[in-house]
Short mmCIF file of C-alpha atoms in Angstrom, two decimals:
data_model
loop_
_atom_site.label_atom_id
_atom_site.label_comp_id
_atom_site.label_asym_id
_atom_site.label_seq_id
_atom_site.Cartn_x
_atom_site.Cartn_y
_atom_site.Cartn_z
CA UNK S 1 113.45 104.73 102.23
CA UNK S 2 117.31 105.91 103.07
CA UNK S 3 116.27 106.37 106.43
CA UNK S 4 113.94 104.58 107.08
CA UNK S 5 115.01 103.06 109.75
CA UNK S 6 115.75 105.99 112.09
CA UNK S 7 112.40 107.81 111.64
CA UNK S 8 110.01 107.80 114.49
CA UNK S 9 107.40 105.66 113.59
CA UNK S 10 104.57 108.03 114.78
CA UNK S 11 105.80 110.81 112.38
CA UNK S 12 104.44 108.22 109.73
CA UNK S 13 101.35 106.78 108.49
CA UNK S 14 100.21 103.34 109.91
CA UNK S 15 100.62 101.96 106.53
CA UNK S 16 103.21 102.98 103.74
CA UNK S 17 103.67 102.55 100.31
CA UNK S 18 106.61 102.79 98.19
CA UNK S 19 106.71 103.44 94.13
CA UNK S 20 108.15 101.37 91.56
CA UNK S 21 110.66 104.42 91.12
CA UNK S 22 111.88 104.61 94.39
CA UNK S 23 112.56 101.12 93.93
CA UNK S 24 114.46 101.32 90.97
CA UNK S 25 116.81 104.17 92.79
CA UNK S 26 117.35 101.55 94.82
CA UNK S 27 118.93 99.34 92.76
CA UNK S 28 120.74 101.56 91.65
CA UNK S 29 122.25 102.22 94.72
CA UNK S 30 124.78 99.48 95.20
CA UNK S 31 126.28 100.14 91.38
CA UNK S 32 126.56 104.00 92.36
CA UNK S 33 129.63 103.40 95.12
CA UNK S 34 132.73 101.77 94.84
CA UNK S 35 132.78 101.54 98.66
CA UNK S 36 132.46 97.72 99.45
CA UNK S 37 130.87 97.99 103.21
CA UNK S 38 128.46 101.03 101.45
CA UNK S 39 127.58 98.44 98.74
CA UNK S 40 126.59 96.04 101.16
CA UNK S 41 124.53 98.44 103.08
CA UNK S 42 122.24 99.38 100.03
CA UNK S 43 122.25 95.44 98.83
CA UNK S 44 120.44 94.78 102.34
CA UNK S 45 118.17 97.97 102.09
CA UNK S 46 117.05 97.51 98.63
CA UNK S 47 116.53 93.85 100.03
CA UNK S 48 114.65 94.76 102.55
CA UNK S 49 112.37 97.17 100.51
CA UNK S 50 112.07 94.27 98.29
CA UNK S 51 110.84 91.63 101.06
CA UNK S 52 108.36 94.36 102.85
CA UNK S 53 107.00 96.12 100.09
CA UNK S 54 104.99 95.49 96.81
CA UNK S 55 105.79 99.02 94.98
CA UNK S 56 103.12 101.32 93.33
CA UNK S 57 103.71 101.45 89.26
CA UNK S 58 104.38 103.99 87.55
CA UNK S 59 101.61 103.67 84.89
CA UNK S 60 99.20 105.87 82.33
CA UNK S 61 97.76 107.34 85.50
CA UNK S 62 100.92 108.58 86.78
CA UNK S 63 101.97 109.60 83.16
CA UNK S 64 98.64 112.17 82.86
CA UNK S 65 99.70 112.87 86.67
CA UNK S 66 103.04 113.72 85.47
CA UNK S 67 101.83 116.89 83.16
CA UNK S 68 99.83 118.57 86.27
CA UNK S 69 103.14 118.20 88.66
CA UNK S 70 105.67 119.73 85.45
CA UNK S 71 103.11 122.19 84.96
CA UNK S 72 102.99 123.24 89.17
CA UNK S 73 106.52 122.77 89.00
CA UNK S 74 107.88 125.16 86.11
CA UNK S 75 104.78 127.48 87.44
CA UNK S 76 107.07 127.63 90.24
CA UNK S 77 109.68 128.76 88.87
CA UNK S 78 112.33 125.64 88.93
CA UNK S 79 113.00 122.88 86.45
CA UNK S 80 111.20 120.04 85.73
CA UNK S 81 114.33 117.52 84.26
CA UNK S 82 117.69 117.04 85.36
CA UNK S 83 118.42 115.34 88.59
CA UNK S 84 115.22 116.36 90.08
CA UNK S 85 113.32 114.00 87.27
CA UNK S 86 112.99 110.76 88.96
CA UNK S 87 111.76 113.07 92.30
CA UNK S 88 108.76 114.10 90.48
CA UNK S 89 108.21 111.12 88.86
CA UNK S 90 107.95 109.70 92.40
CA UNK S 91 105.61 112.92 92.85
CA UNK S 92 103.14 112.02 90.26
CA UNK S 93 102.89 108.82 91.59
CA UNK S 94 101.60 110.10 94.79
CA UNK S 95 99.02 112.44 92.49
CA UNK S 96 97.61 109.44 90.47
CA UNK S 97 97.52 107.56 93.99
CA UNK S 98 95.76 110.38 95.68
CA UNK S 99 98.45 109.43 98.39
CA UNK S 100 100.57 112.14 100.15
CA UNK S 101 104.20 111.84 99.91
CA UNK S 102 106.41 111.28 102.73
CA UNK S 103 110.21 112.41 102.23
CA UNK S 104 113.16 113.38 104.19
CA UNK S 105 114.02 115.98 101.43
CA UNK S 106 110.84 118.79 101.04
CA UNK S 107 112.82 121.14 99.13
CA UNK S 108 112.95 118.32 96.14
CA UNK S 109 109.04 119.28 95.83
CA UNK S 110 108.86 122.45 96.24
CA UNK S 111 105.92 123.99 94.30
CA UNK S 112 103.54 121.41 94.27
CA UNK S 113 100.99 123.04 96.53
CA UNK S 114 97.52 121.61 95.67
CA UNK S 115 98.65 119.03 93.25
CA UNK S 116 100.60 116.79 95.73
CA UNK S 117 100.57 116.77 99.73
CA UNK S 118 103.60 116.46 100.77
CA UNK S 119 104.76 115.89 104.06
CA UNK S 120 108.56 116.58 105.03
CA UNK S 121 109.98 114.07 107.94
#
């Protein structure tokens, strides 16, 4: 969603969807600087998400989803918690969803092979 803005529109699907996590990072974003003209920038993108999208929940679906991704995850050798958390939450998402996942930053799911498609942009 960072960038969404400068991605070629034919490296994505014709129709997108954004989870309720993503969301919630955010609105996070304008508390996380104390850069005024930053703020304002993620104000008007997490406005903009807001306007255009109605966000996938995270809900019991995504929580059972959750246990296959920690378990392909830790299979593969990295951790599960931390700052890559939220990431997988996002992942599981995308699992319960049957939807692949679309991110500028593969390397966050590495190891999910067969449990999530995930396409790197």
């Amino acid at each position: 969603m960072i960038d969404l803005e400068e991605i070629d529109p034919s490296s994505l699907p014709v129709e997108l969807a954004v989870s309720a996590l993503t969301m919630a990072e955010l609105a996070a974003g304008p508390h996380a600087t104390n850069d005024p003209e930053e703020r304002a920038r993620r104000q008007d993108r997490l406005q903009r998400a807001e306007a255009a999208f109605d966000p996938l929940p995270f809900d019991a679906d995504g929580a059972r989803a959750y246990g296959r991704v920690f378990a392909a995850v830790t299979a593969a050798g990295r951790k599960a918690h931390g700052a890559r958390a939220l990431d997988l939450l996002i992942a599981a998402t995308a699992c319960a969803e049957e939807l692949p996942l679309f991110t500028r930053n593969g390397a966050d799911f590495l190891g999910l092979d067969g449990v999530v498609e995930v396409w790197t942009i």
